[in-house]
Amino acid sequence: PLIALMKDQVDGLRTNGYPAASLHSGMTNEERDDVRRAVRAGEVRLLFVSPERLLAPGFDTWLGSVGVRAIAIDEAHCISQWGHDFRPEYRQLKQLRRMFPGVSLHACTATAAPPVRDDIVAQLELIDPLVLVGNFDRPNLIYRIEPRIDGRKQILGVLERHRGDAVIVYCMSRKETEAIAEYLSKEKFNAACYHAGMTSIQRSKVQERFTAEKLDIVVATVAFGMGIDRSNVRAVVHMTIPKSIEHYQQETGRAGRDGLESECVLFHSYADVVKWNSITERSTNEARARLDEEGADAEAYEALDASVAQGRVQLEAMQRMASGAVCRHRWLVEHFGQRYEPIARESRAGDANGCGACDVCMQEVRMATDSTTVARKLLSAVVRTGQRYGASYVADVVRGAETEEVARRGHASLPTYGALKDDDKKTLTSYIFQLVERGLLARTDDEHPVLVLTVEGHRALRGEMEVALRAPPRGRGRKHATAAAVHGAHEVDASLFDRLRTLRRELATARGVPPYVIFSDATLMEMAARKPQSLNEFAEIKGVGEKKLADLGLTFLRVINE
């Protein structure tokens, strides 16, 4: 669906000696004519196009005349209205089966739960297709999910572990991306923002700098990422909760594509859920108004309602994952319909039966002391203040705040006043929102939302159930995926690794391709560990093919042997 994605794929394939090309709107007429001639001459094996171009009048006739053997649809989840990135133009791809009845048709996606997979088959009108599902687990990714208490302080803690590494930071709004990027720049990080409000030239410049390893951190809305295939992203940080587990899986999946250990951190607050619901309501009203103008039929309104309902279900699932204390790898894998099989990680502490690669299994998630009692005191405060106030005010009451408002309303005389005086306001507010996320409290839909107890909340207040609350996160100092790691039986020479990265960047700049197209970080690490002395030894490095051996072998050996 994206020109940037096509360009990266073609660059990578050509560097590896595979004859690939693309046709897109960013090319001149002369460039497109050259590609068409190469295709007709049999000089191109793989051609990248967008759905719109593929379905343009006359394009199918031209393709038929050159002899297409297979058609692959990438990002196929875009076909399904149940998917997290539905694109209406993808629906038209069902015509392919009729346009090319004798051609094999493939649909590929990295993020499709069973209902989405079924919908892809139905929308493409495939009859009894072979469905292949790979392993959704990414064992080299370390997942951490924390309540957002002080977002800026928390993100600094993550980035200090990854100074000099490639990092993507996701935010919900354009304004937030700009503010966070400016803040990180003041903190001496090499950062820039990326969002849909920028011009295409501005966005391309940021993307090119990041891909060329001239920019370390991109702070972006979800508009950034699909066209990025930089393999050595060491961390993905979400400053707000994504609107679905599918979005979370795809966005965190941009980390560690070279197979090296990488970190995925999510900071969340119930306020994020409120914002997503507000955004959904606004976009739904706009969509309904368009349907009214077009005089749409009942089926169109039903499809809109179904899509909104599905979005609500997806957000609730993401919210449950964020607020829970279950192995993150297990949760993700089972969400996509697979059984999770933990692998042995002897080098990591934690639950031997867990993944060893998330905050829960590494025992970093701290539960509040006497959580059930804390929850009952908070629920009692909501009831005793008449279920007429928000989280901030209830937190003031239980911490015993001496404010004019509390005194004026007479709540300083309540039994729950000061009942949790040892906790600060941010911690108490976090506990309250956790009770909302667990369904013990609800927020009204008024202009000024207030807290009310649910049926489950009354059960908890009566002591009929246990309640678990997460304590505020503690700092941690461990840095992951450093070049000084042990690679197999050899220790990586960090100084040599840095010199090899510099050489790679210089070669990439000279050739006009992204650095990872030359060699991945994993390949450079193996070189810096094994230190090959000859072309034969260099050829044994994983990621060195016949073409790269001939093209780059001597150049890299010179640096290795300096």
PDB file of C-alpha atoms in Angstrom, residues 74-338:
ATOM      1  CA  ASP A  74       0.896  -7.837   1.211  1.00  0.00           C
ATOM      2  CA  GLU A  75      -0.655  -6.273   4.344  1.00  0.00           C
ATOM      3  CA  ALA A  76      -3.726  -8.404   3.552  1.00  0.00           C
ATOM      4  CA  HIS A  77      -5.435  -7.495   6.843  1.00  0.00           C
ATOM      5  CA  CYS A  78      -6.330  -4.220   5.083  1.00  0.00           C
ATOM      6  CA  ILE A  79      -8.998  -6.235   3.198  1.00  0.00           C
ATOM      7  CA  SER A  80     -11.013  -7.030   6.321  1.00  0.00           C
ATOM      8  CA  GLN A  81     -13.348  -4.623   8.089  1.00  0.00           C
ATOM      9  CA  TRP A  82     -12.526  -6.650  11.228  1.00  0.00           C
ATOM     10  CA  GLY A  83      -8.840  -5.865  10.743  1.00  0.00           C
ATOM     11  CA  HIS A  84      -7.048  -2.991  12.460  1.00  0.00           C
ATOM     12  CA  ASP A  85      -6.167  -1.088   9.268  1.00  0.00           C
ATOM     13  CA  PHE A  86      -9.150  -1.541   6.933  1.00  0.00           C
ATOM     14  CA  ARG A  87      -8.680   0.144   3.545  1.00  0.00           C
ATOM     15  CA  PRO A  88     -11.756   0.189   1.251  1.00  0.00           C
ATOM     16  CA  GLU A  89      -9.642   0.018  -1.943  1.00  0.00           C
ATOM     17  CA  TYR A  90      -8.367  -3.390  -0.830  1.00  0.00           C
ATOM     18  CA  ARG A  91     -11.942  -4.741  -1.036  1.00  0.00           C
ATOM     19  CA  GLN A  92     -11.769  -4.365  -4.812  1.00  0.00           C
ATOM     20  CA  LEU A  93      -8.975  -6.937  -4.999  1.00  0.00           C
ATOM     21  CA  LYS A  94     -11.665  -9.632  -5.120  1.00  0.00           C
ATOM     22  CA  GLN A  95     -11.696  -8.871  -8.868  1.00  0.00           C
ATOM     23  CA  LEU A  96      -8.277 -10.534  -9.186  1.00  0.00           C
ATOM     24  CA  ARG A  97      -9.765 -14.016  -9.074  1.00  0.00           C
ATOM     25  CA  ARG A  98     -11.893 -13.192 -12.138  1.00  0.00           C
ATOM     26  CA  MET A  99      -9.205 -11.150 -13.919  1.00  0.00           C
ATOM     27  CA  PHE A 100      -6.548 -13.865 -13.590  1.00  0.00           C
ATOM     28  CA  PRO A 101      -8.382 -17.182 -13.105  1.00  0.00           C
ATOM     29  CA  GLY A 102      -5.320 -19.350 -13.771  1.00  0.00           C
ATOM     30  CA  VAL A 103      -2.854 -17.406 -11.619  1.00  0.00           C
ATOM     31  CA  SER A 104      -1.978 -18.433  -8.048  1.00  0.00           C
ATOM     32  CA  LEU A 105      -3.149 -15.867  -5.502  1.00  0.00           C
ATOM     33  CA  HIS A 106      -1.446 -15.324  -2.131  1.00  0.00           C
ATOM     34  CA  ALA A 107      -2.483 -13.053   0.762  1.00  0.00           C
ATOM     35  CA  CYS A 108       0.130 -12.248   3.429  1.00  0.00           C
ATOM     36  CA  THR A 109      -0.157 -10.463   6.777  1.00  0.00           C
ATOM     37  CA  ALA A 110       1.704 -10.468  10.075  1.00  0.00           C
ATOM     38  CA  THR A 111      -1.295  -9.543  12.238  1.00  0.00           C
ATOM     39  CA  ALA A 112      -4.489 -11.483  11.618  1.00  0.00           C
ATOM     40  CA  ALA A 113      -6.557 -13.175  14.308  1.00  0.00           C
ATOM     41  CA  PRO A 114      -8.807 -16.081  13.145  1.00  0.00           C
ATOM     42  CA  PRO A 115     -11.883 -13.888  12.302  1.00  0.00           C
ATOM     43  CA  VAL A 116      -9.719 -11.628  10.119  1.00  0.00           C
ATOM     44  CA  ARG A 117      -8.169 -14.614   8.331  1.00  0.00           C
ATOM     45  CA  ASP A 118     -11.651 -15.966   7.592  1.00  0.00           C
ATOM     46  CA  ASP A 119     -12.784 -12.575   6.278  1.00  0.00           C
ATOM     47  CA  ILE A 120      -9.738 -12.291   3.981  1.00  0.00           C
ATOM     48  CA  VAL A 121     -10.648 -15.657   2.419  1.00  0.00           C
ATOM     49  CA  ALA A 122     -14.286 -14.571   1.997  1.00  0.00           C
ATOM     50  CA  GLN A 123     -13.519 -11.117   0.571  1.00  0.00           C
ATOM     51  CA  LEU A 124     -11.029 -12.478  -1.980  1.00  0.00           C
ATOM     52  CA  GLU A 125     -13.582 -15.176  -2.918  1.00  0.00           C
ATOM     53  CA  LEU A 126     -11.001 -17.917  -2.443  1.00  0.00           C
ATOM     54  CA  ILE A 127     -12.292 -21.485  -2.612  1.00  0.00           C
ATOM     55  CA  ASP A 128     -10.779 -23.939  -0.124  1.00  0.00           C
ATOM     56  CA  PRO A 129      -7.392 -22.140   0.042  1.00  0.00           C
ATOM     57  CA  LEU A 130      -4.328 -23.436   1.852  1.00  0.00           C
ATOM     58  CA  VAL A 131      -4.045 -21.358   5.053  1.00  0.00           C
ATOM     59  CA  LEU A 132      -0.557 -21.240   6.559  1.00  0.00           C
ATOM     60  CA  VAL A 133      -0.134 -19.636   9.990  1.00  0.00           C
ATOM     61  CA  GLY A 134       3.361 -19.007  11.322  1.00  0.00           C
ATOM     62  CA  ASN A 135       4.371 -18.523  14.943  1.00  0.00           C
ATOM     63  CA  PHE A 136       3.140 -15.181  16.284  1.00  0.00           C
ATOM     64  CA  ASP A 137       5.684 -15.166  19.099  1.00  0.00           C
ATOM     65  CA  ARG A 138       8.720 -12.883  18.861  1.00  0.00           C
ATOM     66  CA  PRO A 139      10.950 -14.380  21.586  1.00  0.00           C
ATOM     67  CA  ASN A 140      13.685 -11.741  21.158  1.00  0.00           C
ATOM     68  CA  LEU A 141      11.286  -8.948  22.181  1.00  0.00           C
ATOM     69  CA  ILE A 142      11.074  -7.948  25.845  1.00  0.00           C
ATOM     70  CA  TYR A 143       7.627  -6.536  26.686  1.00  0.00           C
ATOM     71  CA  ARG A 144       7.046  -4.105  29.542  1.00  0.00           C
ATOM     72  CA  ILE A 145       3.720  -2.430  30.371  1.00  0.00           C
ATOM     73  CA  GLU A 146       3.487   0.265  33.061  1.00  0.00           C
ATOM     74  CA  PRO A 147       0.833   2.706  34.282  1.00  0.00           C
ATOM     75  CA  ARG A 148       1.775   6.180  33.058  1.00  0.00           C
ATOM     76  CA  ILE A 149       2.579   8.204  36.166  1.00  0.00           C
ATOM     77  CA  ASP A 150       5.090  10.733  34.799  1.00  0.00           C
ATOM     78  CA  GLY A 151       5.398   9.964  31.092  1.00  0.00           C
ATOM     79  CA  ARG A 152       8.408  12.162  30.382  1.00  0.00           C
ATOM     80  CA  LYS A 153      10.400  10.843  33.313  1.00  0.00           C
ATOM     81  CA  GLN A 154       9.452   7.263  32.408  1.00  0.00           C
ATOM     82  CA  ILE A 155      10.466   7.552  28.751  1.00  0.00           C
ATOM     83  CA  LEU A 156      13.839   9.021  29.735  1.00  0.00           C
ATOM     84  CA  GLY A 157      14.447   5.890  31.791  1.00  0.00           C
ATOM     85  CA  VAL A 158      13.873   3.746  28.698  1.00  0.00           C
ATOM     86  CA  LEU A 159      15.902   5.888  26.316  1.00  0.00           C
ATOM     87  CA  GLU A 160      18.907   6.085  28.636  1.00  0.00           C
ATOM     88  CA  ARG A 161      19.140   2.307  28.209  1.00  0.00           C
ATOM     89  CA  HIS A 162      19.130   2.803  24.437  1.00  0.00           C
ATOM     90  CA  ARG A 163      21.192   5.961  23.878  1.00  0.00           C
ATOM     91  CA  GLY A 164      22.554   5.789  20.328  1.00  0.00           C
ATOM     92  CA  ASP A 165      20.136   2.993  19.366  1.00  0.00           C
ATOM     93  CA  ALA A 166      17.284   3.201  16.869  1.00  0.00           C
ATOM     94  CA  VAL A 167      13.992   3.818  18.709  1.00  0.00           C
ATOM     95  CA  ILE A 168      10.400   4.475  17.594  1.00  0.00           C
ATOM     96  CA  VAL A 169       8.113   6.315  20.040  1.00  0.00           C
ATOM     97  CA  TYR A 170       4.369   6.212  19.303  1.00  0.00           C
ATOM     98  CA  CYS A 171       1.968   8.921  20.503  1.00  0.00           C
ATOM     99  CA  MET A 172      -1.761   9.375  19.986  1.00  0.00           C
ATOM    100  CA  SER A 173      -1.786  12.956  18.662  1.00  0.00           C
ATOM    101  CA  ARG A 174       0.286  15.219  16.431  1.00  0.00           C
ATOM    102  CA  LYS A 175       0.616  17.765  19.232  1.00  0.00           C
ATOM    103  CA  GLU A 176       2.045  15.125  21.565  1.00  0.00           C
ATOM    104  CA  THR A 177       4.588  13.894  18.986  1.00  0.00           C
ATOM    105  CA  GLU A 178       5.899  17.431  18.555  1.00  0.00           C
ATOM    106  CA  ALA A 179       6.070  18.059  22.313  1.00  0.00           C
ATOM    107  CA  ILE A 180       7.858  14.768  23.087  1.00  0.00           C
ATOM    108  CA  ALA A 181      10.325  15.172  20.185  1.00  0.00           C
ATOM    109  CA  GLU A 182      11.168  18.705  21.340  1.00  0.00           C
ATOM    110  CA  TYR A 183      11.605  17.498  24.937  1.00  0.00           C
ATOM    111  CA  LEU A 184      13.920  14.641  23.889  1.00  0.00           C
ATOM    112  CA  SER A 185      15.995  16.983  21.723  1.00  0.00           C
ATOM    113  CA  LYS A 186      16.499  19.264  24.739  1.00  0.00           C
ATOM    114  CA  GLU A 187      17.644  16.174  26.664  1.00  0.00           C
ATOM    115  CA  LYS A 188      20.393  15.695  24.016  1.00  0.00           C
ATOM    116  CA  PHE A 189      18.729  12.834  22.129  1.00  0.00           C
ATOM    117  CA  ASN A 190      18.859  12.753  18.320  1.00  0.00           C
ATOM    118  CA  ALA A 191      15.073  12.851  17.815  1.00  0.00           C
ATOM    119  CA  ALA A 192      12.480  14.138  15.334  1.00  0.00           C
ATOM    120  CA  CYS A 193       8.696  13.948  15.022  1.00  0.00           C
ATOM    121  CA  TYR A 194       6.607  12.400  12.226  1.00  0.00           C
ATOM    122  CA  HIS A 195       2.855  12.819  11.688  1.00  0.00           C
ATOM    123  CA  ALA A 196       0.210  13.314   9.010  1.00  0.00           C
ATOM    124  CA  GLY A 197       0.139  17.091   9.537  1.00  0.00           C
ATOM    125  CA  MET A 198       3.630  17.442   8.051  1.00  0.00           C
ATOM    126  CA  THR A 199       4.182  17.844   4.312  1.00  0.00           C
ATOM    127  CA  SER A 200       5.126  14.743   2.335  1.00  0.00           C
ATOM    128  CA  ILE A 201       8.601  16.248   1.803  1.00  0.00           C
ATOM    129  CA  GLN A 202       9.062  16.755   5.564  1.00  0.00           C
ATOM    130  CA  ARG A 203       7.907  13.203   6.317  1.00  0.00           C
ATOM    131  CA  SER A 204      10.138  11.716   3.617  1.00  0.00           C
ATOM    132  CA  LYS A 205      13.143  13.600   4.996  1.00  0.00           C
ATOM    133  CA  VAL A 206      12.578  12.195   8.515  1.00  0.00           C
ATOM    134  CA  GLN A 207      12.048   8.695   7.151  1.00  0.00           C
ATOM    135  CA  GLU A 208      15.178   8.851   4.984  1.00  0.00           C
ATOM    136  CA  ARG A 209      17.325  10.131   7.889  1.00  0.00           C
ATOM    137  CA  PHE A 210      16.049   7.358  10.157  1.00  0.00           C
ATOM    138  CA  THR A 211      16.543   4.656   7.535  1.00  0.00           C
ATOM    139  CA  ALA A 212      20.054   5.966   6.759  1.00  0.00           C
ATOM    140  CA  GLU A 213      20.933   5.805  10.498  1.00  0.00           C
ATOM    141  CA  LYS A 214      21.419   9.578  10.677  1.00  0.00           C
ATOM    142  CA  LEU A 215      18.509   9.874  13.125  1.00  0.00           C
ATOM    143  CA  ASP A 216      18.158   7.754  16.278  1.00  0.00           C
ATOM    144  CA  ILE A 217      14.613   8.414  17.497  1.00  0.00           C
ATOM    145  CA  VAL A 218      11.371   9.041  15.621  1.00  0.00           C
ATOM    146  CA  VAL A 219       8.397  10.222  17.690  1.00  0.00           C
ATOM    147  CA  ALA A 220       5.354   9.452  15.600  1.00  0.00           C
ATOM    148  CA  THR A 221       1.680   8.799  15.261  1.00  0.00           C
ATOM    149  CA  VAL A 222       0.709   5.423  13.811  1.00  0.00           C
ATOM    150  CA  ALA A 223       1.210   6.982  10.360  1.00  0.00           C
ATOM    151  CA  PHE A 224       4.870   5.983  10.712  1.00  0.00           C
ATOM    152  CA  GLY A 225       6.168   2.473  10.416  1.00  0.00           C
ATOM    153  CA  MET A 226       4.515   0.438   7.679  1.00  0.00           C
ATOM    154  CA  GLY A 227       7.067   1.653   5.153  1.00  0.00           C
ATOM    155  CA  ILE A 228      10.008   1.101   7.504  1.00  0.00           C
ATOM    156  CA  ASP A 229      12.071  -2.058   7.288  1.00  0.00           C
ATOM    157  CA  ARG A 230      15.028  -0.950   9.409  1.00  0.00           C
ATOM    158  CA  SER A 231      16.084  -4.203  11.012  1.00  0.00           C
ATOM    159  CA  ASN A 232      17.991  -2.843  14.028  1.00  0.00           C
ATOM    160  CA  VAL A 233      15.283  -0.896  15.868  1.00  0.00           C
ATOM    161  CA  ARG A 234      16.194  -1.636  19.494  1.00  0.00           C
ATOM    162  CA  ALA A 235      13.125  -0.227  21.233  1.00  0.00           C
ATOM    163  CA  VAL A 236       9.512   0.659  20.500  1.00  0.00           C
ATOM    164  CA  VAL A 237       7.807   2.854  23.095  1.00  0.00           C
ATOM    165  CA  HIS A 238       4.071   3.567  23.272  1.00  0.00           C
ATOM    166  CA  MET A 239       3.272   6.726  25.234  1.00  0.00           C
ATOM    167  CA  THR A 240      -0.442   5.855  25.107  1.00  0.00           C
ATOM    168  CA  ILE A 241      -2.403   2.638  24.763  1.00  0.00           C
ATOM    169  CA  PRO A 242      -2.917   1.452  21.137  1.00  0.00           C
ATOM    170  CA  LYS A 243      -6.538   0.952  20.085  1.00  0.00           C
ATOM    171  CA  SER A 244      -6.165  -2.802  19.530  1.00  0.00           C
ATOM    172  CA  ILE A 245      -3.867  -5.729  20.239  1.00  0.00           C
ATOM    173  CA  GLU A 246      -3.409  -5.997  16.461  1.00  0.00           C
ATOM    174  CA  HIS A 247      -2.012  -2.451  16.351  1.00  0.00           C
ATOM    175  CA  TYR A 248       0.216  -3.230  19.330  1.00  0.00           C
ATOM    176  CA  GLN A 249       1.531  -6.430  17.728  1.00  0.00           C
ATOM    177  CA  GLN A 250       2.278  -4.706  14.428  1.00  0.00           C
ATOM    178  CA  GLU A 251       3.897  -1.614  15.955  1.00  0.00           C
ATOM    179  CA  THR A 252       6.039  -3.501  18.481  1.00  0.00           C
ATOM    180  CA  GLY A 253       6.923  -5.907  15.674  1.00  0.00           C
ATOM    181  CA  ARG A 254       9.078  -3.171  14.143  1.00  0.00           C
ATOM    182  CA  ALA A 255      11.634  -3.811  16.884  1.00  0.00           C
ATOM    183  CA  GLY A 256      14.371  -6.414  16.621  1.00  0.00           C
ATOM    184  CA  ARG A 257      13.732  -7.652  13.100  1.00  0.00           C
ATOM    185  CA  ASP A 258      17.370  -8.744  12.954  1.00  0.00           C
ATOM    186  CA  GLY A 259      16.620 -11.279  15.698  1.00  0.00           C
ATOM    187  CA  LEU A 260      18.591  -9.452  18.399  1.00  0.00           C
ATOM    188  CA  GLU A 261      17.127  -8.674  21.808  1.00  0.00           C
ATOM    189  CA  SER A 262      14.977  -5.527  21.751  1.00  0.00           C
ATOM    190  CA  GLU A 263      12.583  -3.817  24.129  1.00  0.00           C
ATOM    191  CA  CYS A 264       8.908  -2.837  23.803  1.00  0.00           C
ATOM    192  CA  VAL A 265       7.525  -0.532  26.499  1.00  0.00           C
ATOM    193  CA  LEU A 266       3.932   0.665  26.874  1.00  0.00           C
ATOM    194  CA  PHE A 267       2.882   3.469  29.236  1.00  0.00           C
ATOM    195  CA  HIS A 268      -0.880   3.604  29.689  1.00  0.00           C
ATOM    196  CA  SER A 269      -3.617   5.432  31.550  1.00  0.00           C
ATOM    197  CA  TYR A 270      -7.393   5.145  31.603  1.00  0.00           C
ATOM    198  CA  ALA A 271      -7.413   8.635  30.093  1.00  0.00           C
ATOM    199  CA  ASP A 272      -6.162   7.003  26.860  1.00  0.00           C
ATOM    200  CA  VAL A 273      -9.329   4.893  26.659  1.00  0.00           C
ATOM    201  CA  VAL A 274     -11.476   7.991  27.147  1.00  0.00           C
ATOM    202  CA  LYS A 275      -9.605   9.750  24.315  1.00  0.00           C
ATOM    203  CA  TRP A 276      -9.970   6.770  21.942  1.00  0.00           C
ATOM    204  CA  ASN A 277     -13.712   6.617  22.662  1.00  0.00           C
ATOM    205  CA  SER A 278     -13.998  10.341  21.945  1.00  0.00           C
ATOM    206  CA  ILE A 279     -12.082   9.971  18.660  1.00  0.00           C
ATOM    207  CA  THR A 280     -14.269   7.005  17.656  1.00  0.00           C
ATOM    208  CA  GLU A 281     -17.470   8.900  18.441  1.00  0.00           C
ATOM    209  CA  ARG A 282     -16.351  11.898  16.381  1.00  0.00           C
ATOM    210  CA  SER A 283     -15.275   9.809  13.357  1.00  0.00           C
ATOM    211  CA  THR A 284     -18.472   7.720  13.559  1.00  0.00           C
ATOM    212  CA  ASN A 285     -20.646  10.838  13.499  1.00  0.00           C
ATOM    213  CA  GLU A 286     -18.713  12.108  10.460  1.00  0.00           C
ATOM    214  CA  ALA A 287     -19.095   8.756   8.676  1.00  0.00           C
ATOM    215  CA  ARG A 288     -22.821   8.652   9.462  1.00  0.00           C
ATOM    216  CA  ALA A 289     -23.226  12.177   8.075  1.00  0.00           C
ATOM    217  CA  ARG A 290     -21.524  11.112   4.822  1.00  0.00           C
ATOM    218  CA  LEU A 291     -23.855   8.118   4.532  1.00  0.00           C
ATOM    219  CA  ASP A 292     -26.831  10.450   5.064  1.00  0.00           C
ATOM    220  CA  GLU A 293     -25.605  12.732   2.259  1.00  0.00           C
ATOM    221  CA  GLU A 294     -25.071   9.783  -0.095  1.00  0.00           C
ATOM    222  CA  GLY A 295     -28.477   8.272   0.690  1.00  0.00           C
ATOM    223  CA  ALA A 296     -26.813   4.993   1.644  1.00  0.00           C
ATOM    224  CA  ASP A 297     -28.814   1.808   2.149  1.00  0.00           C
ATOM    225  CA  ALA A 298     -29.392  -0.010   5.446  1.00  0.00           C
ATOM    226  CA  GLU A 299     -26.497  -2.394   4.768  1.00  0.00           C
ATOM    227  CA  ALA A 300     -23.998   0.491   4.806  1.00  0.00           C
ATOM    228  CA  TYR A 301     -25.264   1.697   8.193  1.00  0.00           C
ATOM    229  CA  GLU A 302     -25.119  -1.854   9.564  1.00  0.00           C
ATOM    230  CA  ALA A 303     -21.511  -2.209   8.357  1.00  0.00           C
ATOM    231  CA  LEU A 304     -20.604   1.068  10.092  1.00  0.00           C
ATOM    232  CA  ASP A 305     -22.254  -0.030  13.345  1.00  0.00           C
ATOM    233  CA  ALA A 306     -20.499  -3.421  13.154  1.00  0.00           C
ATOM    234  CA  SER A 307     -17.135  -1.746  12.601  1.00  0.00           C
ATOM    235  CA  VAL A 308     -17.659   0.581  15.594  1.00  0.00           C
ATOM    236  CA  ALA A 309     -18.709  -2.331  17.811  1.00  0.00           C
ATOM    237  CA  GLN A 310     -15.666  -4.323  16.714  1.00  0.00           C
ATOM    238  CA  GLY A 311     -13.422  -1.356  17.496  1.00  0.00           C
ATOM    239  CA  ARG A 312     -14.874  -1.179  21.001  1.00  0.00           C
ATOM    240  CA  VAL A 313     -14.216  -4.892  21.554  1.00  0.00           C
ATOM    241  CA  GLN A 314     -10.627  -4.518  20.300  1.00  0.00           C
ATOM    242  CA  LEU A 315      -9.929  -1.544  22.593  1.00  0.00           C
ATOM    243  CA  GLU A 316     -11.341  -3.421  25.597  1.00  0.00           C
ATOM    244  CA  ALA A 317      -9.083  -6.413  24.823  1.00  0.00           C
ATOM    245  CA  MET A 318      -6.032  -4.128  24.657  1.00  0.00           C
ATOM    246  CA  GLN A 319      -7.096  -2.469  27.909  1.00  0.00           C
ATOM    247  CA  ARG A 320      -7.383  -5.853  29.667  1.00  0.00           C
ATOM    248  CA  MET A 321      -3.925  -6.865  28.482  1.00  0.00           C
ATOM    249  CA  ALA A 322      -2.383  -3.586  29.670  1.00  0.00           C
ATOM    250  CA  SER A 323      -3.948  -3.720  33.131  1.00  0.00           C
ATOM    251  CA  GLY A 324      -3.408  -7.448  33.669  1.00  0.00           C
ATOM    252  CA  ALA A 325      -0.456  -9.285  35.161  1.00  0.00           C
ATOM    253  CA  VAL A 326      -0.308 -12.246  32.760  1.00  0.00           C
ATOM    254  CA  CYS A 327       2.750 -13.188  30.655  1.00  0.00           C
ATOM    255  CA  ARG A 328       2.759 -10.728  27.737  1.00  0.00           C
ATOM    256  CA  HIS A 329       4.090 -13.257  25.207  1.00  0.00           C
ATOM    257  CA  ARG A 330       1.401 -15.756  26.202  1.00  0.00           C
ATOM    258  CA  TRP A 331      -1.367 -13.140  25.980  1.00  0.00           C
ATOM    259  CA  LEU A 332      -0.331 -12.037  22.482  1.00  0.00           C
ATOM    260  CA  VAL A 333       0.111 -15.533  21.068  1.00  0.00           C
ATOM    261  CA  GLU A 334      -3.184 -16.800  22.471  1.00  0.00           C
ATOM    262  CA  HIS A 335      -5.024 -13.698  21.219  1.00  0.00           C
ATOM    263  CA  PHE A 336      -4.064 -14.760  17.693  1.00  0.00           C
ATOM    264  CA  GLY A 337      -5.437 -18.249  18.248  1.00  0.00           C
ATOM    265  CA  GLN A 338      -2.237 -20.159  19.017  1.00  0.00           C
TER     266      GLN A 338
END
